[in-house]
mmCIF file with all atom_site columns, C-alpha atoms in Angstrom:
data_model
loop_
_atom_site.group_PDB
_atom_site.id
_atom_site.type_symbol
_atom_site.label_atom_id
_atom_site.label_alt_id
_atom_site.label_comp_id
_atom_site.label_asym_id
_atom_site.label_entity_id
_atom_site.label_seq_id
_atom_site.pdbx_PDB_ins_code
_atom_site.Cartn_x
_atom_site.Cartn_y
_atom_site.Cartn_z
_atom_site.occupancy
_atom_site.B_iso_or_equiv
_atom_site.pdbx_formal_charge
_atom_site.auth_seq_id
_atom_site.auth_comp_id
_atom_site.auth_asym_id
_atom_site.auth_atom_id
_atom_site.pdbx_PDB_model_num
ATOM 1   C CA . UNK A 1 1   ? 212.877 102.317 41.774 1.00 43.00 ? 1   UNK A CA 1
ATOM 2   C CA . UNK A 1 2   ? 214.969 100.991 38.902 1.00 46.00 ? 2   UNK A CA 1
ATOM 3   C CA . UNK A 1 3   ? 214.454 97.405  37.884 1.00 49.00 ? 3   UNK A CA 1
ATOM 4   C CA . UNK A 1 4   ? 217.611 95.497  37.150 1.00 44.00 ? 4   UNK A CA 1
ATOM 5   C CA . UNK A 1 5   ? 218.803 92.209  35.731 1.00 46.00 ? 5   UNK A CA 1
ATOM 6   C CA . UNK A 1 6   ? 221.345 90.660  38.103 1.00 46.00 ? 6   UNK A CA 1
ATOM 7   C CA . UNK A 1 7   ? 224.258 88.861  36.523 1.00 46.00 ? 7   UNK A CA 1
ATOM 8   C CA . UNK A 1 8   ? 225.199 85.325  37.524 1.00 56.00 ? 8   UNK A CA 1
ATOM 9   C CA . UNK A 1 9   ? 227.652 85.653  40.400 1.00 76.00 ? 9   UNK A CA 1
ATOM 10  C CA . UNK A 1 10  ? 229.426 87.966  42.781 1.00 83.00 ? 10  UNK A CA 1
ATOM 11  C CA . UNK A 1 11  ? 232.968 89.333  42.898 1.00 85.00 ? 11  UNK A CA 1
ATOM 12  C CA . UNK A 1 12  ? 234.590 88.987  46.302 1.00 87.00 ? 12  UNK A CA 1
ATOM 13  C CA . UNK A 1 13  ? 237.117 91.661  47.249 1.00 89.00 ? 13  UNK A CA 1
ATOM 14  C CA . UNK A 1 14  ? 239.234 92.675  50.207 1.00 91.00 ? 14  UNK A CA 1
ATOM 15  C CA . UNK A 1 15  ? 239.591 96.451  50.630 1.00 91.00 ? 15  UNK A CA 1
ATOM 16  C CA . UNK A 1 16  ? 240.997 99.110  52.955 1.00 91.00 ? 16  UNK A CA 1
ATOM 17  C CA . UNK A 1 17  ? 239.677 102.501 54.006 1.00 90.00 ? 17  UNK A CA 1
ATOM 18  C CA . UNK A 1 18  ? 242.199 104.097 51.630 1.00 92.00 ? 18  UNK A CA 1
ATOM 19  C CA . UNK A 1 19  ? 240.200 102.690 48.697 1.00 92.00 ? 19  UNK A CA 1
ATOM 20  C CA . UNK A 1 20  ? 237.749 105.571 48.898 1.00 91.00 ? 20  UNK A CA 1
ATOM 21  C CA . UNK A 1 21  ? 235.789 104.676 45.743 1.00 89.00 ? 21  UNK A CA 1
ATOM 22  C CA . UNK A 1 22  ? 234.869 101.280 47.201 1.00 90.00 ? 22  UNK A CA 1
ATOM 23  C CA . UNK A 1 23  ? 234.052 102.749 50.624 1.00 91.00 ? 23  UNK A CA 1
ATOM 24  C CA . UNK A 1 24  ? 231.834 105.389 48.979 1.00 89.00 ? 24  UNK A CA 1
ATOM 25  C CA . UNK A 1 25  ? 229.875 102.779 47.014 1.00 87.00 ? 25  UNK A CA 1
ATOM 26  C CA . UNK A 1 26  ? 229.397 100.722 50.159 1.00 87.00 ? 26  UNK A CA 1
ATOM 27  C CA . UNK A 1 27  ? 228.136 103.821 52.004 1.00 85.00 ? 27  UNK A CA 1
ATOM 28  C CA . UNK A 1 28  ? 225.785 104.668 49.138 1.00 84.00 ? 28  UNK A CA 1
ATOM 29  C CA . UNK A 1 29  ? 224.201 101.209 49.221 1.00 80.00 ? 29  UNK A CA 1
ATOM 30  C CA . UNK A 1 30  ? 224.292 100.652 52.982 1.00 77.00 ? 30  UNK A CA 1
ATOM 31  C CA . UNK A 1 31  ? 220.539 101.186 53.492 1.00 73.00 ? 31  UNK A CA 1
ATOM 32  C CA . UNK A 1 32  ? 219.762 98.540  50.873 1.00 72.00 ? 32  UNK A CA 1
ATOM 33  C CA . UNK A 1 33  ? 222.315 96.068  52.217 1.00 70.00 ? 33  UNK A CA 1
ATOM 34  C CA . UNK A 1 34  ? 221.524 96.584  55.902 1.00 76.00 ? 34  UNK A CA 1
ATOM 35  C CA . UNK A 1 35  ? 217.754 96.636  55.256 1.00 66.00 ? 35  UNK A CA 1
ATOM 36  C CA . UNK A 1 36  ? 217.556 99.948  57.188 1.00 64.00 ? 36  UNK A CA 1
ATOM 37  C CA . UNK A 1 37  ? 217.993 97.951  60.408 1.00 67.00 ? 37  UNK A CA 1
ATOM 38  C CA . UNK A 1 38  ? 221.315 99.612  61.198 1.00 71.00 ? 38  UNK A CA 1
ATOM 39  C CA . UNK A 1 39  ? 221.478 103.391 61.480 1.00 68.00 ? 39  UNK A CA 1
ATOM 40  C CA . UNK A 1 40  ? 223.326 104.985 58.520 1.00 73.00 ? 40  UNK A CA 1
ATOM 41  C CA . UNK A 1 41  ? 225.333 107.209 60.912 1.00 75.00 ? 41  UNK A CA 1
ATOM 42  C CA . UNK A 1 42  ? 226.556 104.074 62.722 1.00 73.00 ? 42  UNK A CA 1
ATOM 43  C CA . UNK A 1 43  ? 227.557 102.504 59.394 1.00 77.00 ? 43  UNK A CA 1
ATOM 44  C CA . UNK A 1 44  ? 229.378 105.658 58.290 1.00 76.00 ? 44  UNK A CA 1
ATOM 45  C CA . UNK A 1 45  ? 231.316 105.842 61.556 1.00 78.00 ? 45  UNK A CA 1
ATOM 46  C CA . UNK A 1 46  ? 232.584 102.281 61.119 1.00 76.00 ? 46  UNK A CA 1
ATOM 47  C CA . UNK A 1 47  ? 233.483 102.917 57.489 1.00 83.00 ? 47  UNK A CA 1
ATOM 48  C CA . UNK A 1 48  ? 235.997 105.547 58.602 1.00 83.00 ? 48  UNK A CA 1
ATOM 49  C CA . UNK A 1 49  ? 237.786 103.491 61.260 1.00 85.00 ? 49  UNK A CA 1
ATOM 50  C CA . UNK A 1 50  ? 238.675 99.964  60.174 1.00 90.00 ? 50  UNK A CA 1
ATOM 51  C CA . UNK A 1 51  ? 241.763 98.045  59.110 1.00 89.00 ? 51  UNK A CA 1
ATOM 52  C CA . UNK A 1 52  ? 240.266 96.158  56.199 1.00 87.00 ? 52  UNK A CA 1
ATOM 53  C CA . UNK A 1 53  ? 236.990 94.998  54.834 1.00 93.00 ? 53  UNK A CA 1
ATOM 54  C CA . UNK A 1 54  ? 235.487 92.362  52.634 1.00 93.00 ? 54  UNK A CA 1
ATOM 55  C CA . UNK A 1 55  ? 232.680 92.837  50.141 1.00 92.00 ? 55  UNK A CA 1
ATOM 56  C CA . UNK A 1 56  ? 230.690 91.053  47.505 1.00 90.00 ? 56  UNK A CA 1
ATOM 57  C CA . UNK A 1 57  ? 229.907 93.119  44.420 1.00 89.00 ? 57  UNK A CA 1
ATOM 58  C CA . UNK A 1 58  ? 227.521 92.117  41.664 1.00 83.00 ? 58  UNK A CA 1
ATOM 59  C CA . UNK A 1 59  ? 227.165 93.549  38.193 1.00 76.00 ? 59  UNK A CA 1
ATOM 60  C CA . UNK A 1 60  ? 223.577 94.496  37.416 1.00 72.00 ? 60  UNK A CA 1
ATOM 61  C CA . UNK A 1 61  ? 222.086 95.818  34.193 1.00 70.00 ? 61  UNK A CA 1
ATOM 62  C CA . UNK A 1 62  ? 219.309 98.379  34.626 1.00 69.00 ? 62  UNK A CA 1
ATOM 63  C CA . UNK A 1 63  ? 216.280 97.482  32.492 1.00 70.00 ? 63  UNK A CA 1
ATOM 64  C CA . UNK A 1 64  ? 215.445 101.141 31.848 1.00 72.00 ? 64  UNK A CA 1
ATOM 65  C CA . UNK A 1 65  ? 218.557 102.099 29.914 1.00 76.00 ? 65  UNK A CA 1
ATOM 66  C CA . UNK A 1 66  ? 220.754 98.975  29.899 1.00 74.00 ? 66  UNK A CA 1
ATOM 67  C CA . UNK A 1 67  ? 223.376 100.794 31.971 1.00 73.00 ? 67  UNK A CA 1
ATOM 68  C CA . UNK A 1 68  ? 225.739 98.600  33.950 1.00 76.00 ? 68  UNK A CA 1
ATOM 69  C CA . UNK A 1 69  ? 226.125 99.046  37.702 1.00 75.00 ? 69  UNK A CA 1
ATOM 70  C CA . UNK A 1 70  ? 228.663 97.289  39.884 1.00 79.00 ? 70  UNK A CA 1
ATOM 71  C CA . UNK A 1 71  ? 226.878 97.282  43.239 1.00 82.00 ? 71  UNK A CA 1
ATOM 72  C CA . UNK A 1 72  ? 228.003 96.086  46.649 1.00 87.00 ? 72  UNK A CA 1
ATOM 73  C CA . UNK A 1 73  ? 225.613 93.441  47.942 1.00 85.00 ? 73  UNK A CA 1
ATOM 74  C CA . UNK A 1 74  ? 227.367 92.487  51.183 1.00 87.00 ? 74  UNK A CA 1
ATOM 75  C CA . UNK A 1 75  ? 230.188 93.983  53.220 1.00 88.00 ? 75  UNK A CA 1
ATOM 76  C CA . UNK A 1 76  ? 232.036 93.674  56.493 1.00 91.00 ? 76  UNK A CA 1
ATOM 77  C CA . UNK A 1 77  ? 234.576 95.917  58.230 1.00 91.00 ? 77  UNK A CA 1
ATOM 78  C CA . UNK A 1 78  ? 237.186 94.477  60.558 1.00 92.00 ? 78  UNK A CA 1
ATOM 79  C CA . UNK A 1 79  ? 239.599 95.985  63.026 1.00 88.00 ? 79  UNK A CA 1
ATOM 80  C CA . UNK A 1 80  ? 242.628 93.999  64.149 1.00 82.00 ? 80  UNK A CA 1
ATOM 81  C CA . UNK A 1 81  ? 242.745 93.561  67.864 1.00 73.00 ? 81  UNK A CA 1
ATOM 82  C CA . UNK A 1 82  ? 245.521 92.371  70.123 1.00 76.00 ? 82  UNK A CA 1
ATOM 83  C CA . UNK A 1 83  ? 246.549 88.779  70.876 1.00 84.00 ? 83  UNK A CA 1
ATOM 84  C CA . UNK A 1 84  ? 244.912 87.081  67.890 1.00 92.00 ? 84  UNK A CA 1
ATOM 85  C CA . UNK A 1 85  ? 241.499 88.722  68.180 1.00 94.00 ? 85  UNK A CA 1
ATOM 86  C CA . UNK A 1 86  ? 239.511 90.290  65.341 1.00 94.00 ? 86  UNK A CA 1
ATOM 87  C CA . UNK A 1 87  ? 236.728 92.773  66.000 1.00 94.00 ? 87  UNK A CA 1
ATOM 88  C CA . UNK A 1 88  ? 234.036 92.503  63.344 1.00 93.00 ? 88  UNK A CA 1
ATOM 89  C CA . UNK A 1 89  ? 232.721 96.048  63.394 1.00 86.00 ? 89  UNK A CA 1
ATOM 90  C CA . UNK A 1 90  ? 229.865 95.675  60.966 1.00 84.00 ? 90  UNK A CA 1
ATOM 91  C CA . UNK A 1 91  ? 228.475 93.113  58.578 1.00 86.00 ? 91  UNK A CA 1
ATOM 92  C CA . UNK A 1 92  ? 225.547 93.744  56.243 1.00 85.00 ? 92  UNK A CA 1
ATOM 93  C CA . UNK A 1 93  ? 224.156 91.775  53.344 1.00 84.00 ? 93  UNK A CA 1
ATOM 94  C CA . UNK A 1 94  ? 221.216 92.244  51.062 1.00 80.00 ? 94  UNK A CA 1
ATOM 95  C CA . UNK A 1 95  ? 218.617 89.629  51.899 1.00 76.00 ? 95  UNK A CA 1
ATOM 96  C CA . UNK A 1 96  ? 218.335 87.165  49.040 1.00 72.00 ? 96  UNK A CA 1
ATOM 97  C CA . UNK A 1 97  ? 218.393 83.479  48.282 1.00 58.00 ? 97  UNK A CA 1
ATOM 98  C CA . UNK A 1 98  ? 222.160 83.524  47.723 1.00 76.00 ? 98  UNK A CA 1
ATOM 99  C CA . UNK A 1 99  ? 222.753 83.734  51.503 1.00 86.00 ? 99  UNK A CA 1
ATOM 100 C CA . UNK A 1 100 ? 225.425 86.398  51.128 1.00 86.00 ? 100 UNK A CA 1
ATOM 101 C CA . UNK A 1 101 ? 225.602 87.080  54.874 1.00 87.00 ? 101 UNK A CA 1
ATOM 102 C CA . UNK A 1 102 ? 226.461 83.448  55.471 1.00 91.00 ? 102 UNK A CA 1
ATOM 103 C CA . UNK A 1 103 ? 228.970 83.382  52.603 1.00 89.00 ? 103 UNK A CA 1
ATOM 104 C CA . UNK A 1 104 ? 230.645 86.543  53.880 1.00 92.00 ? 104 UNK A CA 1
ATOM 105 C CA . UNK A 1 105 ? 230.798 85.276  57.466 1.00 93.00 ? 105 UNK A CA 1
ATOM 106 C CA . UNK A 1 106 ? 232.357 82.003  56.278 1.00 93.00 ? 106 UNK A CA 1
ATOM 107 C CA . UNK A 1 107 ? 234.935 83.955  54.270 1.00 92.00 ? 107 UNK A CA 1
ATOM 108 C CA . UNK A 1 108 ? 235.808 85.920  57.407 1.00 94.00 ? 108 UNK A CA 1
ATOM 109 C CA . UNK A 1 109 ? 236.151 82.693  59.411 1.00 95.00 ? 109 UNK A CA 1
ATOM 110 C CA . UNK A 1 110 ? 238.476 81.302  56.743 1.00 93.00 ? 110 UNK A CA 1
ATOM 111 C CA . UNK A 1 111 ? 240.542 84.508  56.798 1.00 92.00 ? 111 UNK A CA 1
ATOM 112 C CA . UNK A 1 112 ? 240.755 84.388  60.602 1.00 92.00 ? 112 UNK A CA 1
ATOM 113 C CA . UNK A 1 113 ? 241.893 80.760  60.672 1.00 94.00 ? 113 UNK A CA 1
ATOM 114 C CA . UNK A 1 114 ? 244.477 81.243  57.888 1.00 93.00 ? 114 UNK A CA 1
ATOM 115 C CA . UNK A 1 115 ? 245.916 84.231  59.753 1.00 90.00 ? 115 UNK A CA 1
ATOM 116 C CA . UNK A 1 116 ? 246.030 82.469  63.136 1.00 93.00 ? 116 UNK A CA 1
ATOM 117 C CA . UNK A 1 117 ? 243.330 84.493  64.859 1.00 93.00 ? 117 UNK A CA 1
ATOM 118 C CA . UNK A 1 118 ? 241.785 82.628  67.773 1.00 95.00 ? 118 UNK A CA 1
ATOM 119 C CA . UNK A 1 119 ? 238.676 84.739  68.326 1.00 96.00 ? 119 UNK A CA 1
ATOM 120 C CA . UNK A 1 120 ? 236.212 87.058  66.584 1.00 96.00 ? 120 UNK A CA 1
ATOM 121 C CA . UNK A 1 121 ? 234.208 89.563  68.592 1.00 96.00 ? 121 UNK A CA 1
ATOM 122 C CA . UNK A 1 122 ? 231.217 91.532  67.331 1.00 94.00 ? 122 UNK A CA 1
ATOM 123 C CA . UNK A 1 123 ? 228.289 93.581  68.577 1.00 91.00 ? 123 UNK A CA 1
ATOM 124 C CA . UNK A 1 124 ? 224.765 92.564  67.632 1.00 91.00 ? 124 UNK A CA 1
ATOM 125 C CA . UNK A 1 125 ? 221.282 93.928  68.104 1.00 88.00 ? 125 UNK A CA 1
ATOM 126 C CA . UNK A 1 126 ? 218.490 91.663  69.358 1.00 89.00 ? 126 UNK A CA 1
ATOM 127 C CA . UNK A 1 127 ? 217.129 91.150  65.849 1.00 86.00 ? 127 UNK A CA 1
ATOM 128 C CA . UNK A 1 128 ? 220.386 89.626  64.508 1.00 88.00 ? 128 UNK A CA 1
ATOM 129 C CA . UNK A 1 129 ? 221.597 87.817  67.628 1.00 93.00 ? 129 UNK A CA 1
ATOM 130 C CA . UNK A 1 130 ? 220.137 84.414  66.676 1.00 94.00 ? 130 UNK A CA 1
ATOM 131 C CA . UNK A 1 131 ? 221.859 84.582  63.255 1.00 91.00 ? 131 UNK A CA 1
ATOM 132 C CA . UNK A 1 132 ? 225.276 84.788  64.949 1.00 95.00 ? 132 UNK A CA 1
ATOM 133 C CA . UNK A 1 133 ? 224.367 82.113  67.490 1.00 97.00 ? 133 UNK A CA 1
ATOM 134 C CA . UNK A 1 134 ? 223.868 79.677  64.577 1.00 95.00 ? 134 UNK A CA 1
ATOM 135 C CA . UNK A 1 135 ? 227.603 80.145  63.895 1.00 96.00 ? 135 UNK A CA 1
ATOM 136 C CA . UNK A 1 136 ? 228.651 79.456  67.481 1.00 97.00 ? 136 UNK A CA 1
ATOM 137 C CA . UNK A 1 137 ? 228.960 83.048  68.643 1.00 98.00 ? 137 UNK A CA 1
ATOM 138 C CA . UNK A 1 138 ? 228.263 83.240  72.367 1.00 97.00 ? 138 UNK A CA 1
ATOM 139 C CA . UNK A 1 139 ? 226.980 86.236  74.269 1.00 97.00 ? 139 UNK A CA 1
ATOM 140 C CA . UNK A 1 140 ? 229.696 87.676  76.508 1.00 96.00 ? 140 UNK A CA 1
ATOM 141 C CA . UNK A 1 141 ? 228.158 90.951  77.689 1.00 96.00 ? 141 UNK A CA 1
ATOM 142 C CA . UNK A 1 142 ? 226.265 94.100  76.729 1.00 96.00 ? 142 UNK A CA 1
ATOM 143 C CA . UNK A 1 143 ? 227.391 97.504  75.500 1.00 92.00 ? 143 UNK A CA 1
ATOM 144 C CA . UNK A 1 144 ? 226.161 100.830 76.843 1.00 91.00 ? 144 UNK A CA 1
ATOM 145 C CA . UNK A 1 145 ? 223.998 101.051 73.690 1.00 85.00 ? 145 UNK A CA 1
ATOM 146 C CA . UNK A 1 146 ? 222.203 97.774  74.608 1.00 90.00 ? 146 UNK A CA 1
ATOM 147 C CA . UNK A 1 147 ? 223.979 95.728  71.959 1.00 90.00 ? 147 UNK A CA 1
ATOM 148 C CA . UNK A 1 148 ? 225.063 92.170  72.664 1.00 94.00 ? 148 UNK A CA 1
ATOM 149 C CA . UNK A 1 149 ? 228.785 91.484  72.681 1.00 95.00 ? 149 UNK A CA 1
ATOM 150 C CA . UNK A 1 150 ? 229.230 88.170  70.903 1.00 97.00 ? 150 UNK A CA 1
ATOM 151 C CA . UNK A 1 151 ? 232.409 86.074  70.700 1.00 97.00 ? 151 UNK A CA 1
ATOM 152 C CA . UNK A 1 152 ? 233.452 83.067  68.650 1.00 97.00 ? 152 UNK A CA 1
ATOM 153 C CA . UNK A 1 153 ? 236.589 81.024  69.349 1.00 96.00 ? 153 UNK A CA 1
ATOM 154 C CA . UNK A 1 154 ? 238.455 78.884  66.829 1.00 93.00 ? 154 UNK A CA 1
#
């Protein structure tokens, strides 16, 4: 594994599925960002069918050869739903002290409020359910794949 020197902060971007270079980098780093908790096939399927996404990228310098890498460290894909509802298809963040998952979720909340959305819906596994409950997501059902359907109202 390459050691790297992370730079100070992260670049926050909004992207679409048409920005294939960004989507490819997110796919390439999905195991790292999702901590191998979420199946790569599941991630890939969501990265082909979304309206827009948000990501944090960080520039890192590899210690081995001083090459510069601009790596995604957190991402989310969103599909617009009807009547002011957003469906948060996937959210993954590398686990670190910068709390990128929390930062990304707060950015999504801000986006939803500014654009007059009244609700966000997502699916969560058991392992991540309590994280979303901290942000006032409430369980509203189960999927056929035994994932919790979680909803947050604004």
